[in-house]
Coordinates of C-alpha atoms and ligand atoms in Angstrom, one line a residue:
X25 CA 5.2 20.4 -22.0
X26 CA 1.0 20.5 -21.6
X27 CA -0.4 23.3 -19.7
X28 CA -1.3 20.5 -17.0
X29 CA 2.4 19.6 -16.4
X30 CA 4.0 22.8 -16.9
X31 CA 1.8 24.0 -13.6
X32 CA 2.5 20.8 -11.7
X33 CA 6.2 21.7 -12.3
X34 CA 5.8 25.0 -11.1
X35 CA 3.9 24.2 -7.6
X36 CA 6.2 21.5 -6.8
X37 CA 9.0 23.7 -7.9
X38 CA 7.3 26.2 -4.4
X39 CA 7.0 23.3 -2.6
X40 CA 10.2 22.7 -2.7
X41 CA 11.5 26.4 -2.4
X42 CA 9.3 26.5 1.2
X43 CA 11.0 23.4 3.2
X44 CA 14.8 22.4 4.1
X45 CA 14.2 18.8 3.7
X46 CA 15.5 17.6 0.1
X47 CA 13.0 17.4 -2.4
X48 CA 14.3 15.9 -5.7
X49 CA 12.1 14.6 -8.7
X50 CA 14.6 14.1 -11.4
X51 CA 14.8 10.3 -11.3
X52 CA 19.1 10.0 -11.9
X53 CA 19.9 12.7 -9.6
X54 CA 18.4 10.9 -6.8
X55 CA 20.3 7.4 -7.9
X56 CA 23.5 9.3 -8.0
X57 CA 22.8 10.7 -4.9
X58 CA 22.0 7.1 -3.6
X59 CA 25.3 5.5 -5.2
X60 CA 27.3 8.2 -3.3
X61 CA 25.4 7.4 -0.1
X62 CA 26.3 3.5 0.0
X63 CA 29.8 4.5 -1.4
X64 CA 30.0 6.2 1.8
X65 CA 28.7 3.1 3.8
X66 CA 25.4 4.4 4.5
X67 CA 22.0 2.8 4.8
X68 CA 19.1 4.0 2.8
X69 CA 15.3 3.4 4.1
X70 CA 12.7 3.2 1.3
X71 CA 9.1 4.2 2.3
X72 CA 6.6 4.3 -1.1
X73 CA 3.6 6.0 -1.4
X74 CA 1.3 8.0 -3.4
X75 CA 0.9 10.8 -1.2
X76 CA -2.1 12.4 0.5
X77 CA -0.5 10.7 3.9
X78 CA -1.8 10.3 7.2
X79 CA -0.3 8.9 10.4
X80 CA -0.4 5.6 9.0
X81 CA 2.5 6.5 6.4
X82 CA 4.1 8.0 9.4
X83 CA 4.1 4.9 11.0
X84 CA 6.4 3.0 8.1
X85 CA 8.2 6.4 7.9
X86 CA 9.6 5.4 11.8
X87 CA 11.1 2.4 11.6
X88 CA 13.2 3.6 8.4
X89 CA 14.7 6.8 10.6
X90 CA 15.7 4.2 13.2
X91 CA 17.1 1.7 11.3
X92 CA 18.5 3.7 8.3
X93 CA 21.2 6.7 7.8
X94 CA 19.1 8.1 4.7
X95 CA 15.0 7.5 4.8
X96 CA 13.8 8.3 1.2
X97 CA 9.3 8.8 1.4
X98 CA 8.7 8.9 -2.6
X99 CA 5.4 10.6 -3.4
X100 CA 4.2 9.4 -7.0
X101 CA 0.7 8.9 -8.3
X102 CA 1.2 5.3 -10.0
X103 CA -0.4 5.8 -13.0
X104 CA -0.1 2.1 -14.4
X105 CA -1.9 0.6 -11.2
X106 CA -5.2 2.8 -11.7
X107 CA -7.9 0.6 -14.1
X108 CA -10.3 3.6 -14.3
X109 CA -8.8 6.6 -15.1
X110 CA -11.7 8.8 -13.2
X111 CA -10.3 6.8 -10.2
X112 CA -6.1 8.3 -11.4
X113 CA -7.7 12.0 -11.6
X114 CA -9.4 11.7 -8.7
X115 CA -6.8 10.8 -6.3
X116 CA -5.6 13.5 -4.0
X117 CA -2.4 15.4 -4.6
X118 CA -1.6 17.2 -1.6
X119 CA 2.3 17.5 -1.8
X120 CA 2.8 20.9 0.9
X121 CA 1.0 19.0 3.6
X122 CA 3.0 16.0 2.7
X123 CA 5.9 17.5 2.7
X124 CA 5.2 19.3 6.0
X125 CA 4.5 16.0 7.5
X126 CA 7.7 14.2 6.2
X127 CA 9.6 17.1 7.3
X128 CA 8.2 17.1 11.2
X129 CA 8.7 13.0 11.2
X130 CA 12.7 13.9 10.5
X131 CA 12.6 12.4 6.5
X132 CA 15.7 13.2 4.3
X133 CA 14.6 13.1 1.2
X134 CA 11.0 13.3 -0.8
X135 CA 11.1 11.9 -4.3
X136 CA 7.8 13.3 -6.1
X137 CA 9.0 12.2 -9.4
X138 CA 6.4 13.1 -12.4
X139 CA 5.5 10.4 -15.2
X140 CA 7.9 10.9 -17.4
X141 CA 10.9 10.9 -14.4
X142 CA 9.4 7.4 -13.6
X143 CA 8.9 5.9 -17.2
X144 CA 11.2 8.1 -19.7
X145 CA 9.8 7.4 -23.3
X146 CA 10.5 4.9 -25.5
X147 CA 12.1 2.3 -22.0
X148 CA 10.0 -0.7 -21.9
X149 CA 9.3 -1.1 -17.5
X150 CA 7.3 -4.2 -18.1
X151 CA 7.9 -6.6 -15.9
X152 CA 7.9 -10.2 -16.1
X153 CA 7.3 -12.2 -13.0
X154 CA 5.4 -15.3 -12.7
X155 CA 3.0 -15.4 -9.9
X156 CA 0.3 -17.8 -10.6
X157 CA -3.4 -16.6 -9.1
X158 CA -1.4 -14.6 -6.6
X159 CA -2.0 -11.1 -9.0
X160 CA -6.0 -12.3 -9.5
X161 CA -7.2 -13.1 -6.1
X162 CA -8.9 -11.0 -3.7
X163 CA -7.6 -7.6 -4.7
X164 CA -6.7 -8.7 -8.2
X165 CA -10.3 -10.0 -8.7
X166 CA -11.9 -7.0 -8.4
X167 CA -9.1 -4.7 -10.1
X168 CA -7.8 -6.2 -13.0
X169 CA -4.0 -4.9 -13.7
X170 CA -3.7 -3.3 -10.6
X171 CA -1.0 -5.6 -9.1
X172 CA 0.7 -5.5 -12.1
X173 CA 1.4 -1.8 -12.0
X174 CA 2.1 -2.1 -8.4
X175 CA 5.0 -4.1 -9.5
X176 CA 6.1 -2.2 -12.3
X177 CA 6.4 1.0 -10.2
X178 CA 8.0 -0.7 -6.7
X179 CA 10.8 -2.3 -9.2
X180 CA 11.1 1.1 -10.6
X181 CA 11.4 2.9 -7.8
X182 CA 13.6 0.4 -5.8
X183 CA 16.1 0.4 -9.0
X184 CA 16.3 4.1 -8.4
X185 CA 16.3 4.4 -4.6
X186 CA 18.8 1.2 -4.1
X187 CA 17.1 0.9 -0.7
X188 CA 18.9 -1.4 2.0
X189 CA 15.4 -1.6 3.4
X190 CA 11.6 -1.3 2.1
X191 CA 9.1 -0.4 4.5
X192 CA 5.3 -1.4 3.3
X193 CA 2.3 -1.6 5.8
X194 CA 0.1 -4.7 6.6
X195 CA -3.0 -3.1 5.7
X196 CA -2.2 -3.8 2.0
X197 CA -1.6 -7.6 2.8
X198 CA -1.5 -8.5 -0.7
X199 CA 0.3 -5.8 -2.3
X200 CA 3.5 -6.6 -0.1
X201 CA 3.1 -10.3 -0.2
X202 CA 3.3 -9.8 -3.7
X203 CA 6.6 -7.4 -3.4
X204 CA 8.1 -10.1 -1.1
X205 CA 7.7 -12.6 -4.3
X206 CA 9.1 -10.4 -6.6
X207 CA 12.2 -9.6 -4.0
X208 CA 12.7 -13.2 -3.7
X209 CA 12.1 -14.0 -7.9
X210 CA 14.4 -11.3 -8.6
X211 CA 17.1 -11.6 -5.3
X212 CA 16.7 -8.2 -5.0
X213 CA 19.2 -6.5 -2.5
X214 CA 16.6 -5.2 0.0
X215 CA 14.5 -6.1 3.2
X216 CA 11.2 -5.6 3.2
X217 CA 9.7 -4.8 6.6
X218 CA 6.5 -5.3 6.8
X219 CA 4.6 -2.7 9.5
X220 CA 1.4 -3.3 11.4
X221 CA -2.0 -1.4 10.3
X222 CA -2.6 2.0 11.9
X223 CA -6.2 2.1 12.9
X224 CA -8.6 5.7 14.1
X225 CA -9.6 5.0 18.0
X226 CA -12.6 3.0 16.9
X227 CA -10.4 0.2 14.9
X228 CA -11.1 1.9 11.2
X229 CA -8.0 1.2 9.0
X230 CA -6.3 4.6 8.4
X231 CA -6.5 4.9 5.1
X232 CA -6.3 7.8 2.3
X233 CA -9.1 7.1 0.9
X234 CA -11.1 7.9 4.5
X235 CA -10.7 11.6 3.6
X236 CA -13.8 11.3 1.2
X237 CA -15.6 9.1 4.2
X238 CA -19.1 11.1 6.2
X239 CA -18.4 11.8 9.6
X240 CA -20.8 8.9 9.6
X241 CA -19.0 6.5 7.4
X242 CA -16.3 7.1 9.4
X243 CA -17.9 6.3 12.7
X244 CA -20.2 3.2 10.9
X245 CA -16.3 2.0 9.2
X246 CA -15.4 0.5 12.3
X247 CA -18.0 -2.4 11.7
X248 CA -15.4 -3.5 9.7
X249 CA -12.2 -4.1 12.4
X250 CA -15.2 -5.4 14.8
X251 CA -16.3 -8.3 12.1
X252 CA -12.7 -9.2 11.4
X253 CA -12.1 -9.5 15.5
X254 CA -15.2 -11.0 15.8
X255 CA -13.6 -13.6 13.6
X256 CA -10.4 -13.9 14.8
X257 CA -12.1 -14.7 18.6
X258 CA -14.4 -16.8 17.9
X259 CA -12.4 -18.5 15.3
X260 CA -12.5 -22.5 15.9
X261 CA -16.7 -21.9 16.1
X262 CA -17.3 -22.2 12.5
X263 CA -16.0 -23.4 9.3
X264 CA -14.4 -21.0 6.6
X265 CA -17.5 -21.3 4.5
X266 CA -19.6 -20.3 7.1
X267 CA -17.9 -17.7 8.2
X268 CA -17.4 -16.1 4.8
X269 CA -21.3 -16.2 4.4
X270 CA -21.6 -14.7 8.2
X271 CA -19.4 -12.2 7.6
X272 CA -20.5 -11.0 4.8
X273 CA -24.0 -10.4 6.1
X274 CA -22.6 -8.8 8.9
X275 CA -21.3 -6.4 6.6
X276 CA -24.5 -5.7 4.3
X277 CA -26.7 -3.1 5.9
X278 CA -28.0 -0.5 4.1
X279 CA -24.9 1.7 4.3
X280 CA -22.8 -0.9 3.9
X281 CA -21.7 -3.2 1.0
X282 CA -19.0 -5.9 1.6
X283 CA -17.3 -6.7 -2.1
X284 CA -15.4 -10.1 -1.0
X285 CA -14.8 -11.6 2.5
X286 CA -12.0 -14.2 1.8
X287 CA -9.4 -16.5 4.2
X288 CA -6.0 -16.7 2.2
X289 CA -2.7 -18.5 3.0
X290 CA -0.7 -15.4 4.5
X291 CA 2.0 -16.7 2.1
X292 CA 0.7 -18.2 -1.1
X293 CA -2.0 -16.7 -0.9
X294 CA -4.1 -19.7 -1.7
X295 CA -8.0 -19.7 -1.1
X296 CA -7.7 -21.5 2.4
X297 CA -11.0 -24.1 2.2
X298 CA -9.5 -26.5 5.0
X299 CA -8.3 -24.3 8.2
X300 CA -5.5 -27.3 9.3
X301 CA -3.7 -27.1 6.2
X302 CA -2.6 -23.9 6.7
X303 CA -0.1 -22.4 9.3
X304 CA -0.8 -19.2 8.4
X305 CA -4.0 -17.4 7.8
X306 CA -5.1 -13.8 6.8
X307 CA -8.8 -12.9 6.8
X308 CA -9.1 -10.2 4.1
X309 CA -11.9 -8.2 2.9
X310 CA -13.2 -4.9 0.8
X311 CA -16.5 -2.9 1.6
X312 CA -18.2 0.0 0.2
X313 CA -19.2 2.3 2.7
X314 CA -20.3 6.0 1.3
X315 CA -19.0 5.0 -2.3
X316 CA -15.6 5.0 -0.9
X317 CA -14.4 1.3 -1.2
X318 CA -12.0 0.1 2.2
X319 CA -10.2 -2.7 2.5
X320 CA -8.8 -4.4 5.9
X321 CA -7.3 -7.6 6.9
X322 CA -6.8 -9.5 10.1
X323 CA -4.0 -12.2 10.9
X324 CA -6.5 -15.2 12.2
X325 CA -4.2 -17.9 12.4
X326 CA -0.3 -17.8 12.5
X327 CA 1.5 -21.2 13.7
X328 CA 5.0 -19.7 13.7
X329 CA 7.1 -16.6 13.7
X330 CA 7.5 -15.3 10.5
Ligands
PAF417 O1 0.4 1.4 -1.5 C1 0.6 2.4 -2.3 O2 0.4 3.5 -1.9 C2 1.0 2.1 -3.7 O3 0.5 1.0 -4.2 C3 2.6 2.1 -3.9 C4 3.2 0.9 -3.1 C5 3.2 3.4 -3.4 C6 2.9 1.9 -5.3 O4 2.4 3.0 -6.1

């Protein structure tokens, strides 16, 4: 065991000494502990993230206590889904103040697995799932491999959790559209609910990443939730090209740089180029504000309940 492990084993090992609320990170003690649960007839709630959380993980984190007899928050820094590893060390690790959170919001169980819980060495997690430009759109453009460890670790985790239900937010519209595909390719046993964004009083995305955001970029952020309504209101006044090239001027000032404004098919995620062939359309985009790099998205158009 490295120096670096052995001293993440021993603060998680106080973390979980200080709070009632289960914390487990061997990988087969929580699936035993899930088989016995739906032995007994009991419904499990799934809520993944990678920790540092904020009330918008709270917000998935609600529905599951409703709905579920067991809610299960797993806290696990996804290595496979990072493409530059300054990015992976980077990432907060905050694990007491998670904890403390998922303990006030009434969680049962934390999973804060550690690599080798999550991929043992010598298993093979790949995982093979055809999903055409899906993976190398918008997101997947600009972060090559990302989705693709996405998948690898939300297969994972559901294999180990057995969840009756999954609980993803909107804010990462492709990431669960994805998941949905690989539910459906797979006929995985669980429900994905699908939760709508949190946003700060001025229509910023609550996001982990906002931690490392000025008190400025935090205030200037909300140009982004403003150009996506803007959008949205005034909708049938352009055409998609022209309001990809509006938008993205709107969004270039000199503390702000928009990566990709983009209109996608809420379910294929096709690049929509003709606004009446689609029932159902998600304005998506990514901007750099303070070096910290957002992302957002908007339902524009949606024809029918979903
Ligand atoms: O959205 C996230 O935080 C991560 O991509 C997820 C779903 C927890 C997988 O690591």
């Amino acid at each position: 065991m490295t120096r670096k492990v052995r001293k993440r084993r021993q603060s998680l090992e106080q973390c979980i000494a200080r709070f009632n609320m289960k914390i487990v990170n061997d990988a087969n003690e929580l699936h035993a502990m899930a088989k016995a649960w739906k032995a007994q007839g009991k419904t499990i709630g799934f809520t993944p993230t990678m920790g540092a959380l904020h009330k918008g993980h709270i917000s998935l984190v609600a529905p599951s206590l409703k709905e579920n007899d067991i809610s299960i928050v797993s806290i696990f820094v996804n290595p496979t889904q990072f493409n530059e590893s300054s990015d992976l060390e980077k990432y907060p690790r905050t694990l007491d103040e998670d904890a403390a959170l998922c303990e006030a919001a009434g969680v049962d169980i934390i999973f804060a697995p550690g690599v080798n819980d999550v991929y043992p060495e010598g298993a093979d997690y790949s995982v093979d799932l055809p999903l055409g430009n899906m993976a190398t759109v918008l997101e997947g453009e600009h972060r090559p491999g990302h989705f693709e460890g996405v998948i690898q670790v939300v297969k994972r985790l559901l294999e180990i959790c057995i969840p009756d239900h999954l609980y993803m937010g909107q804010k990462d519209f492709q990431q669960f559209s994805i998941i949905q595909r690989m539910i459906d390719y797979f006929e995985m046993p669980v429900t994905l609910r699908v939760c709508p964004i949190k946003r700060a009083y001025n229509g910023l995305a609550l996001s982990s990443r906002n931690q490392r955001l000025s008190k400025e970029g935090k205030l200037l952020g909300s140009i982004i939730y403003s150009t996506l309504c803007y959008v949205k209101e005034n909708f049938e006044e352009k055409s998609i090209a022209e309001w990809r090239e509006w938008a993205m001027l709107e969004l270039t000032n000199d503390w702000s740089t928009p990566e990709y404004f983009e209109f996608s098919d809420g379910q294929t995620l096709e690049t929509v180029h003709d606004t009446s062939k689609h029932d159902y359309i998600v304005a998506s985009t990514a901007v750099w504000i303070d070096e910290v790099r957002l992302i957002d998205n908007m339902t524009i158009k949606q024809e029918f309940s979903n």
